[in-house]
Coordinates of C-alpha atoms in Angstrom, one line a residue:
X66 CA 65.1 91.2 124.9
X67 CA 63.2 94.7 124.9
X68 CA 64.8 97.2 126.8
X69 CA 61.1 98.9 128.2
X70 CA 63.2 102.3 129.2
X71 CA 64.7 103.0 125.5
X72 CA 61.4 101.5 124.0
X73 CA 59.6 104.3 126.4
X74 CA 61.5 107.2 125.8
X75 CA 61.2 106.8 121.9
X76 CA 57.2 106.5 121.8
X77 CA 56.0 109.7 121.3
X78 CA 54.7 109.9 124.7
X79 CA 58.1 109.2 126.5
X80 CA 59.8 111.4 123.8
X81 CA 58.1 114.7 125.0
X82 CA 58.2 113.4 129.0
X83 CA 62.2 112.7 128.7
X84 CA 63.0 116.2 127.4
X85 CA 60.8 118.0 129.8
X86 CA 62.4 116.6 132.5
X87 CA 65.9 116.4 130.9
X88 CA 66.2 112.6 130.9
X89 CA 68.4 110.3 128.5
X90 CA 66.6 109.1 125.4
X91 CA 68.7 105.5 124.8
X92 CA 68.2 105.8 120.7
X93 CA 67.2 102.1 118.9
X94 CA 70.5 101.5 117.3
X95 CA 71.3 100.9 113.3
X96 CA 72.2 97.1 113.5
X97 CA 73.0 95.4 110.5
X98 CA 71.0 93.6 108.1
X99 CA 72.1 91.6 105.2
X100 CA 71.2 93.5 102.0
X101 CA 70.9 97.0 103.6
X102 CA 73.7 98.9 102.4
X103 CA 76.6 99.8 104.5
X104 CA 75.5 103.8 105.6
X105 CA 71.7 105.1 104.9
X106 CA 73.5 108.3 103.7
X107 CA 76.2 110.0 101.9
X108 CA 79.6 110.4 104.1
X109 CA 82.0 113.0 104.1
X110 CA 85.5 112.6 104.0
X111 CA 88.4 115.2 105.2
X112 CA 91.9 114.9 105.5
X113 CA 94.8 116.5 107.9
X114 CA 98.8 116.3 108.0
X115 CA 99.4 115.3 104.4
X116 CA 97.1 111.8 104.8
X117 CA 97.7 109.1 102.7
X118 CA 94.4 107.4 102.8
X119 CA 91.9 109.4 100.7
X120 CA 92.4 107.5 98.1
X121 CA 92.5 103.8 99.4
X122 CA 88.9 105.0 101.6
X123 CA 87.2 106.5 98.9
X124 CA 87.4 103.5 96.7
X125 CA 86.2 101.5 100.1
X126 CA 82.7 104.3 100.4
X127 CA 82.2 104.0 96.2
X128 CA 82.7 100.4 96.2
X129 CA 80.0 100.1 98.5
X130 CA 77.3 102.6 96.8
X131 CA 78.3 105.5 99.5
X132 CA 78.5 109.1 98.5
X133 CA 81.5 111.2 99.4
X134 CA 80.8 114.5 100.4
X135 CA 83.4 117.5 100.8
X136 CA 84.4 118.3 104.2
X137 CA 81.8 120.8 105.5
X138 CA 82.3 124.6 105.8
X139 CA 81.6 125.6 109.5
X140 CA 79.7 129.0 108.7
X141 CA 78.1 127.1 105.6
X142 CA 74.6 126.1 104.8
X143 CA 72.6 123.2 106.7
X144 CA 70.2 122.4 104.2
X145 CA 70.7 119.0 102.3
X146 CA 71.2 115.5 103.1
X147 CA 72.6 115.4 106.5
X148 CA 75.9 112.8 106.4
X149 CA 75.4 109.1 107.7
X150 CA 79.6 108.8 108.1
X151 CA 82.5 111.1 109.3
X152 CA 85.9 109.8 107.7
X153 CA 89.4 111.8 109.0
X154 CA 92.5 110.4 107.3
X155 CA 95.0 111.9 109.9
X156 CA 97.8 109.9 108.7
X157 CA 100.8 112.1 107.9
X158 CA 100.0 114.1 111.3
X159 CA 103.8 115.5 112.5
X160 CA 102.5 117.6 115.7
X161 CA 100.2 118.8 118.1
X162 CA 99.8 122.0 115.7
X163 CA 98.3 120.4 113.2
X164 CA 95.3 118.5 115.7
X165 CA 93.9 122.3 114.9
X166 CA 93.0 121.5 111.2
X167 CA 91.5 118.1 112.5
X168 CA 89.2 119.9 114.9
X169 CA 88.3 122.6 111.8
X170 CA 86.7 119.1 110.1
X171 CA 85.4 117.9 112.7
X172 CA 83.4 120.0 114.3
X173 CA 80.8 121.1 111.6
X174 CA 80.8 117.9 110.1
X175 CA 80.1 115.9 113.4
X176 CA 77.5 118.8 114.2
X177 CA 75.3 118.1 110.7
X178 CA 75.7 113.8 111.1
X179 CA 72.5 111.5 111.4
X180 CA 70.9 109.5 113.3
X181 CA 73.2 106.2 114.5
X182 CA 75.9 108.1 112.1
X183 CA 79.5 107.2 112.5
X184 CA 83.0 109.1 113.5
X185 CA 85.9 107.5 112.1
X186 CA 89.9 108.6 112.2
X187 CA 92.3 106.8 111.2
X188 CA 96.3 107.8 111.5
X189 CA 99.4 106.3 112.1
X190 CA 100.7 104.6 115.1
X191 CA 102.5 106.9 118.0
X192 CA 104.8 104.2 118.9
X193 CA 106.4 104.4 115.2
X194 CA 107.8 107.9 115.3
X195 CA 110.5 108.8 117.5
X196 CA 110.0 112.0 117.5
X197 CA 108.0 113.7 120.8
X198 CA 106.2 116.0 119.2
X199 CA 104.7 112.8 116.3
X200 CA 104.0 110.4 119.0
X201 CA 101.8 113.3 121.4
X202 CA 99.8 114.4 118.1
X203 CA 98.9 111.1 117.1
X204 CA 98.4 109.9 120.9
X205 CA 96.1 113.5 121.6
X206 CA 93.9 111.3 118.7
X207 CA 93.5 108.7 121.2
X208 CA 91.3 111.2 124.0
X209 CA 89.8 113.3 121.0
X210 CA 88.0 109.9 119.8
X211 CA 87.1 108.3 123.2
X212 CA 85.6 112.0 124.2
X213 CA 84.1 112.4 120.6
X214 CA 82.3 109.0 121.4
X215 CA 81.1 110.0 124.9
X216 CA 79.5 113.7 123.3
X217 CA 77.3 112.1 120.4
X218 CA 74.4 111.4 120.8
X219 CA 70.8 109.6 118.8
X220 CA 73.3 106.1 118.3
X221 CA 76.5 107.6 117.0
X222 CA 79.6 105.9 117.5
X223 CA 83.0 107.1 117.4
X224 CA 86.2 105.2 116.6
X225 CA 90.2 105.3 115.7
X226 CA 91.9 102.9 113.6
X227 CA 95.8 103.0 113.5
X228 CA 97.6 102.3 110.2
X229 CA 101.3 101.6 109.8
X230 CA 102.9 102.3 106.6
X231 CA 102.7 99.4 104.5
X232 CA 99.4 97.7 106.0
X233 CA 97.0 100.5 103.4
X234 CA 95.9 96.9 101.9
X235 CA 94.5 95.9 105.4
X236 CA 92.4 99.2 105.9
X237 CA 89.3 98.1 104.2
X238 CA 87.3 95.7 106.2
X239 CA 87.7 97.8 109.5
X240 CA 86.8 101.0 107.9
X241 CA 83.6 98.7 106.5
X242 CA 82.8 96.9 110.2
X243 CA 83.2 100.5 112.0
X244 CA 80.6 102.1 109.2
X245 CA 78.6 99.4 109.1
X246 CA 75.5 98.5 111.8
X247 CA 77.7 95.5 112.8
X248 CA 79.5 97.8 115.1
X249 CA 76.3 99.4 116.6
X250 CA 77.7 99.1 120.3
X251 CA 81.6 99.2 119.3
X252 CA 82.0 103.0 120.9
X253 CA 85.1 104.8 121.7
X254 CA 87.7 101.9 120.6
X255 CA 91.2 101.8 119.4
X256 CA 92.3 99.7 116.7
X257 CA 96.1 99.0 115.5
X258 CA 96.0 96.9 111.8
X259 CA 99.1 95.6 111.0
X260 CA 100.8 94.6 107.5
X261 CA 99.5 91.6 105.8
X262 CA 98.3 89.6 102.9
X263 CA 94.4 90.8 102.4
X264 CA 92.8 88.6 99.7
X265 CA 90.5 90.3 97.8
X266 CA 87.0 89.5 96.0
X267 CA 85.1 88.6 99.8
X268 CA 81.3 88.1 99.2
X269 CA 80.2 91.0 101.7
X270 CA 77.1 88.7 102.4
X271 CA 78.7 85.0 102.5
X272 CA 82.4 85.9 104.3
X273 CA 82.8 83.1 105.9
X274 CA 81.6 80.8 102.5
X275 CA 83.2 77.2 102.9
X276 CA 84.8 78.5 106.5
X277 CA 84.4 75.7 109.5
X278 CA 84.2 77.3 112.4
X279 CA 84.2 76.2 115.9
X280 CA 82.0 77.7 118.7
X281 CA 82.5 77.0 122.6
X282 CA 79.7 77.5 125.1
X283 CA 77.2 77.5 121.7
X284 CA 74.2 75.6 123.7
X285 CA 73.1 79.5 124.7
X286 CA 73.3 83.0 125.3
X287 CA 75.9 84.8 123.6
X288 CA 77.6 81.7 122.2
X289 CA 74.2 81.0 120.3
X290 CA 74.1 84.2 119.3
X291 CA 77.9 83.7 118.2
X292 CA 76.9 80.3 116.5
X293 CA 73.6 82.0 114.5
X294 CA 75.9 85.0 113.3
X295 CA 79.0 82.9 111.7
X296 CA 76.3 80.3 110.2
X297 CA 74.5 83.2 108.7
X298 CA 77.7 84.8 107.1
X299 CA 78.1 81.1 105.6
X300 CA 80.0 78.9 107.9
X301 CA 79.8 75.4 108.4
X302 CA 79.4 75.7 112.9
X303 CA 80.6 73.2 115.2
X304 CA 78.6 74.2 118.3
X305 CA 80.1 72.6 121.1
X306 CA 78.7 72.4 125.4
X307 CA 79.1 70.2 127.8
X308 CA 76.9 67.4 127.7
X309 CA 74.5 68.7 130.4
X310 CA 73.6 71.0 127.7
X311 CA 73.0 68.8 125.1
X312 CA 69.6 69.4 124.1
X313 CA 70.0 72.9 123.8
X314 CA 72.9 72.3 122.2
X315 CA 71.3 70.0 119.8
X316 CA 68.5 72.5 119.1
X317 CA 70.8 75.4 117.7
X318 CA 73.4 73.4 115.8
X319 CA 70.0 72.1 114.0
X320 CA 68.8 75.3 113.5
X321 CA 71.6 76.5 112.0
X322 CA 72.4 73.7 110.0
X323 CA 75.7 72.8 111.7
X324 CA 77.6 70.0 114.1
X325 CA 76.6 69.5 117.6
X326 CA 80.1 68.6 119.5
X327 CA 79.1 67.6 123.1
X328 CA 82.9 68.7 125.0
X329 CA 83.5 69.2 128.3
X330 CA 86.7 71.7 127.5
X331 CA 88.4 71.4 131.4
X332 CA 88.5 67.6 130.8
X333 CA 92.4 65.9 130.4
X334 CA 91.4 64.5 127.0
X335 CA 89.3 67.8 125.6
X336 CA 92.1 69.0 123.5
X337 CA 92.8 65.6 121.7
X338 CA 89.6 65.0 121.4
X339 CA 88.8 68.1 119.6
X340 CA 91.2 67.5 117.5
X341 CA 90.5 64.2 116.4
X342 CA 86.6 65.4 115.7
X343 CA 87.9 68.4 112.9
X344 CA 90.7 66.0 111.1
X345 CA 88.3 63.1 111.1
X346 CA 84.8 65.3 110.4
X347 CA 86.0 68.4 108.5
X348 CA 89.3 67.6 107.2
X349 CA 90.8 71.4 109.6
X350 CA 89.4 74.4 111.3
X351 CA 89.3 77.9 109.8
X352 CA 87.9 79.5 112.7
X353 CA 87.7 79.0 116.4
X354 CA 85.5 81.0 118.8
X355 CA 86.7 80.8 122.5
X356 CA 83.5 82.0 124.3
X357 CA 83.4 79.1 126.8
X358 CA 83.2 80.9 130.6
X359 CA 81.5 81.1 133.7
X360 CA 81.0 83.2 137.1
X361 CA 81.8 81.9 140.4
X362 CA 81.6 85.4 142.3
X363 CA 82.8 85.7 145.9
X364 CA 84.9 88.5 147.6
X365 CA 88.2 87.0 147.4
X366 CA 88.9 87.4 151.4
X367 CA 85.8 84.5 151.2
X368 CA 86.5 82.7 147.9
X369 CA 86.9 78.8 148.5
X370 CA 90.0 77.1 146.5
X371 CA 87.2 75.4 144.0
X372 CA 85.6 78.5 142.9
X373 CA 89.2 80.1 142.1
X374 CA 89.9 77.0 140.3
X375 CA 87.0 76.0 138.3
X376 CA 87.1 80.2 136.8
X377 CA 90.6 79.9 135.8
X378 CA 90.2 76.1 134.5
X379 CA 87.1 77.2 131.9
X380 CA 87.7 80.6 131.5
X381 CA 91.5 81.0 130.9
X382 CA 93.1 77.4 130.9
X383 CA 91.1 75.6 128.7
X384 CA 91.8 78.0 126.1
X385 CA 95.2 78.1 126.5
X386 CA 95.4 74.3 126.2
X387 CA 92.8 73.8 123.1
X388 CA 94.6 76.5 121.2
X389 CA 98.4 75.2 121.8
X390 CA 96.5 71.7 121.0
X391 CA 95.4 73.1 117.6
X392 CA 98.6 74.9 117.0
X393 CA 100.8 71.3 117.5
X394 CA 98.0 69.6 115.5
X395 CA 100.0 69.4 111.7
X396 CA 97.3 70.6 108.7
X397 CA 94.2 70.8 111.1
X398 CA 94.6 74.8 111.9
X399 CA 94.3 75.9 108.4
X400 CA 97.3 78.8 107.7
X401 CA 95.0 81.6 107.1
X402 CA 92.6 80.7 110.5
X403 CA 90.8 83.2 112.9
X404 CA 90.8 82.4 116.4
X405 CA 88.2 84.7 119.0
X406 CA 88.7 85.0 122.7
X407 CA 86.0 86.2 124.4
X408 CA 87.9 88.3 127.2
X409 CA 85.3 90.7 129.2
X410 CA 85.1 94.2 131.1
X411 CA 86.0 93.0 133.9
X412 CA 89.1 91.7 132.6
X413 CA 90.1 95.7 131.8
X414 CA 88.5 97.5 134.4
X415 CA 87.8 95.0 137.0
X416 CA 84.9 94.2 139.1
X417 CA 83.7 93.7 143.0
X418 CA 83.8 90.4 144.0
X419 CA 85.2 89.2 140.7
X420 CA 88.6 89.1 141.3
X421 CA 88.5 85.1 139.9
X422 CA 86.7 85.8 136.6
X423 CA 88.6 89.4 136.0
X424 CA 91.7 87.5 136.7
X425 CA 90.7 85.1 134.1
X426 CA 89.7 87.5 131.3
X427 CA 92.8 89.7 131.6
X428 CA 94.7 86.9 131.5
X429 CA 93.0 86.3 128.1
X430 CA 94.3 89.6 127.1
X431 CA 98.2 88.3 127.5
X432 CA 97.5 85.3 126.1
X433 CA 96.3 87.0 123.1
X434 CA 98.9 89.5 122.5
X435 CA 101.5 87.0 123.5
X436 CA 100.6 84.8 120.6
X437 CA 99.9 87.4 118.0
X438 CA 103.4 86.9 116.3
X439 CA 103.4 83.2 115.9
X440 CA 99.5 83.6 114.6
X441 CA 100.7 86.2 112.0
X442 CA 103.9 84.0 111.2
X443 CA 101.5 81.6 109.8
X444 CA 99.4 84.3 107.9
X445 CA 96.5 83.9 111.0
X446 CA 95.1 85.8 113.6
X447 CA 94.0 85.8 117.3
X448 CA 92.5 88.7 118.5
X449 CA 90.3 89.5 121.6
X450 CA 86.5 90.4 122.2
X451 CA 85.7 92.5 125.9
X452 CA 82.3 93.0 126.4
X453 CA 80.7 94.9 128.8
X454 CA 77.3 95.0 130.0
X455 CA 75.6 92.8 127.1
X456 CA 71.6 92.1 128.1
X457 CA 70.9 88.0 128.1
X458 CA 68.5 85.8 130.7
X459 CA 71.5 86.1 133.0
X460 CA 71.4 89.7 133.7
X461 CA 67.8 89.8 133.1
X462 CA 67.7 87.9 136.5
X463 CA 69.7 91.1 138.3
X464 CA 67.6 92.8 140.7
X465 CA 66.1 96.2 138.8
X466 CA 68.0 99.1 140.4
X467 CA 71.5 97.2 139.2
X468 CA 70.5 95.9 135.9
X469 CA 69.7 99.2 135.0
X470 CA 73.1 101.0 136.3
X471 CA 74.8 98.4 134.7
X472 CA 72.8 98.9 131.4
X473 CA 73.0 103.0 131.2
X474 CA 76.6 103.5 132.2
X475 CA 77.9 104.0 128.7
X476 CA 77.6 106.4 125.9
X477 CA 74.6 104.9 124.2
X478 CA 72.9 104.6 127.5
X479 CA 71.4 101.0 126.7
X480 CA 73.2 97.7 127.3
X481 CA 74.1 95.6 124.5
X482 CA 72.4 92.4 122.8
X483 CA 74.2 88.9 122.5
X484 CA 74.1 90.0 118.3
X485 CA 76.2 93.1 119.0
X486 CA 79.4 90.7 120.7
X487 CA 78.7 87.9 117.4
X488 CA 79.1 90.3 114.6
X489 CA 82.2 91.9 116.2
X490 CA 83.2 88.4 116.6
X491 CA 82.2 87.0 112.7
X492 CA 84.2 90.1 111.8
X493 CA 87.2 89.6 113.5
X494 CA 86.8 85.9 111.7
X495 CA 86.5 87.3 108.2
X496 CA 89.7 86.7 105.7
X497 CA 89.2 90.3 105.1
X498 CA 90.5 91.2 108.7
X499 CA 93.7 89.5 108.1
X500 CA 95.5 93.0 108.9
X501 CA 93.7 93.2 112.7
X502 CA 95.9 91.0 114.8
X503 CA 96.8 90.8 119.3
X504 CA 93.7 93.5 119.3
X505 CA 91.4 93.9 121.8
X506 CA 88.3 95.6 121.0
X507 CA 85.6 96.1 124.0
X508 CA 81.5 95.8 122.5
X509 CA 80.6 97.5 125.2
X510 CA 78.9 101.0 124.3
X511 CA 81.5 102.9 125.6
X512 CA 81.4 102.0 128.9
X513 CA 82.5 104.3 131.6
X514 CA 84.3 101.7 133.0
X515 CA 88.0 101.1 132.6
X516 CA 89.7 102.6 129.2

């Protein structure tokens, strides 16, 4: 869907109105496309505190055709190709001293970066020091980033990845997600990888080759979108809906050359049944999208029992149930499987007459940290997707005045597209994120709302 302000204030026209009057100019984001290569420039790559990463992400930027430049010289010259990338490898970073040298890189490197360019540090975790003075330095990381991501500007995104010692294998495909246009409104997010067996060799355009993946809530919106995405990077989809849905449903598991599964997911049999349909029709399940969900706003001091209930029985329940379904089910979740909750927003930050459907995507949140260390037991993952204002014929039905607060209150000043919350999601679902694991990461532009 065109977004008529951002499309106005980049004609040429709108260009010289919005800075005579000192109005935002939303910038049309770098989203990805396959074949394009991962940047459109060279990046530049610094280190401070002894890092341990140079190494491990410049054979990540070569591997994928990207120049590494030297970190830039503040008082040097600006001529030359301006850098599409800003690497830090701040891993080794002992104290709140040493956040100087990371600002020296920073700065004139983030001043010279391009259009839709990208900020990335990555360092190690505060809660594995015990020393004060460790944990603050690498914490202070945490409010550099997230104000780092609020100050750029023309589509730049800034981001901070957290690497343990002994999970440098699993740095790869974030560093690659976070540089790439998948991320395009991933903004001002926090990331902790964790140790674990990365295989190696993934086909950067088929990921998800000889993957089945399951989608709930495919017959529209952003589940479509979900369903198009994971088919594109090479999955086999089962898209399933209710059955009121069915046509559409029919019409985008066709079009993407999947399995239309019509599934009412609060019914008492949903689980079994599920689970019947992937032993019986695709011998397991490699990846399961939990995108299912819908709104029944009220204040809660006027919320009726049914629209408290019927929230909490799609949104949250229903996923709890189908997962511990799959889980029980011997040899139908396959060891190394991927399983995507879509949380929201509002299940961080909270919203006005929402307290049923924030309810239900925080609760999303616990479920999804709670289960992390069976999931990684059995060399999977389950992991989290929050996003915020994302533009689809729902919110195009808001009246003007709060579809346009909703879509400008971030640091990209746009809202998002159903596309931006699928690649995060066919991401997350990639064998190559084996090492990303009880995350939550928000698609959301950086929204001023919540953390």
């Amino acid at each position: 869907m065109s977004d008529w302000y951002r499309d106005f204030a980049n004609s040429g026209f709108g260009t010289t109105i919005t800075r005579q009057l000192g109005l935002p100019r939303p910038a049309v984001l770098r989203r990805y496309e396959p074949g394009r290569p991962l940047l459109p420039g060279p990046a530049v790559l610094g280190s401070t505190g002894g890092g341990r990463l140079g190494d491990t992400l410049t054979r990540v930027l070569t591997d994928a055709g990207v120049a590494v430049l030297p970190p830039v010289v503040a008082d040097g010259p600006t001529d030359g190709e301006k850098p599409a990338a800003v690497l830090l490898d701040a891993t080794g970073l002992t104290s709140p001293g040493q956040l100087a040298a990371a600002y020296q890189f920073l700065a004139p490197a983030i001043k010279r970066l391009g259009t839709s360019g990208r900020v990335l540090i990555l360092a190690d975790p505060p809660a594995a020091t015990d020393s004060p003075a460790t944990a603050a330095a690498r914490q202070a990381l945490d409010g550099l980033i997230r104000s780092v991501g609020k100050e750029l500007r023309d589509g730049s995104t800034a981001n901070l990845v957290y690497v343990p010692e002994g999970a440098e294998s699993a740095v790869a495909s974030p560093v690659r997600f976070f540089l790439s246009g998948r991320s395009a409104y991933v903004d001002g997010q926090v990331l902790t990888l964790a140790a674990a067996d990365v295989p190696t060799g993934e086909d950067g355009e088929r990921p998800l080759a000889g993957k089945v993946a399951v989608v709930t809530g495919a017959a529209r919106g952003i589940g479509a979108a979900i369903a198009r995405v994971l088919a594109r990077d090479a999955a086999h989809v089962v898209a399933v809906d209710v059955p009121a849905a069915g046509q559409s449903l029919a019409e985008v598991a066709n079009e993407i050359g999947g399995t239309a599964f019509q599934l009412d997911i609060t019914a008492a049999d949903a689980a079994a049944r599920l689970v019947a349909h992937l032993r019986e029709r695709h011998g397991g399940v490699d990846v399961v999208v939990h995108n299912a969900g819908i709104t029944r706003d009220k204040l809660l001091v006027n919320m009726d029992a049914a629209r408290w209930n019927s929230v909490m029985a799609v949104n949250l329940q229903a996923q709890l149930d189908l997962t511990a379904a799959l889980l029980a089910a011997e040899g139908v979740l396959r060891p190394d499987a991927r399983i995507v909750c879509v949380s929201s927003q509002s299940g961080i930050a909270g919203n006005r007459g929402q307290t049923n459907y924030a309810a239900s995507k925080a609760g999303i949140i616990g479920m999804v940290r709670a289960w992390a260390p069976e999931f990684a037991a059995r060399g999977a993952t389950i992991n989290a997707v929050a996003p915020g204002f994302i533009v689809t014929e729902m919110t195009a039905k808001m009246p003007l005045g709060t579809r346009e607060v909703g879509s400008r209150i971030n640091s990209l000043q746009q809202g998002g597209l159903p596309v931006d919350v699928a690649e995060t999601i066919a991401w997350l679902s990639q064998p190559g994120s084996a090492g990303v694991n009880g995350q939550v990461v928000r698609v959301c532009g950086q929204s001023m709302l919540g953390a």
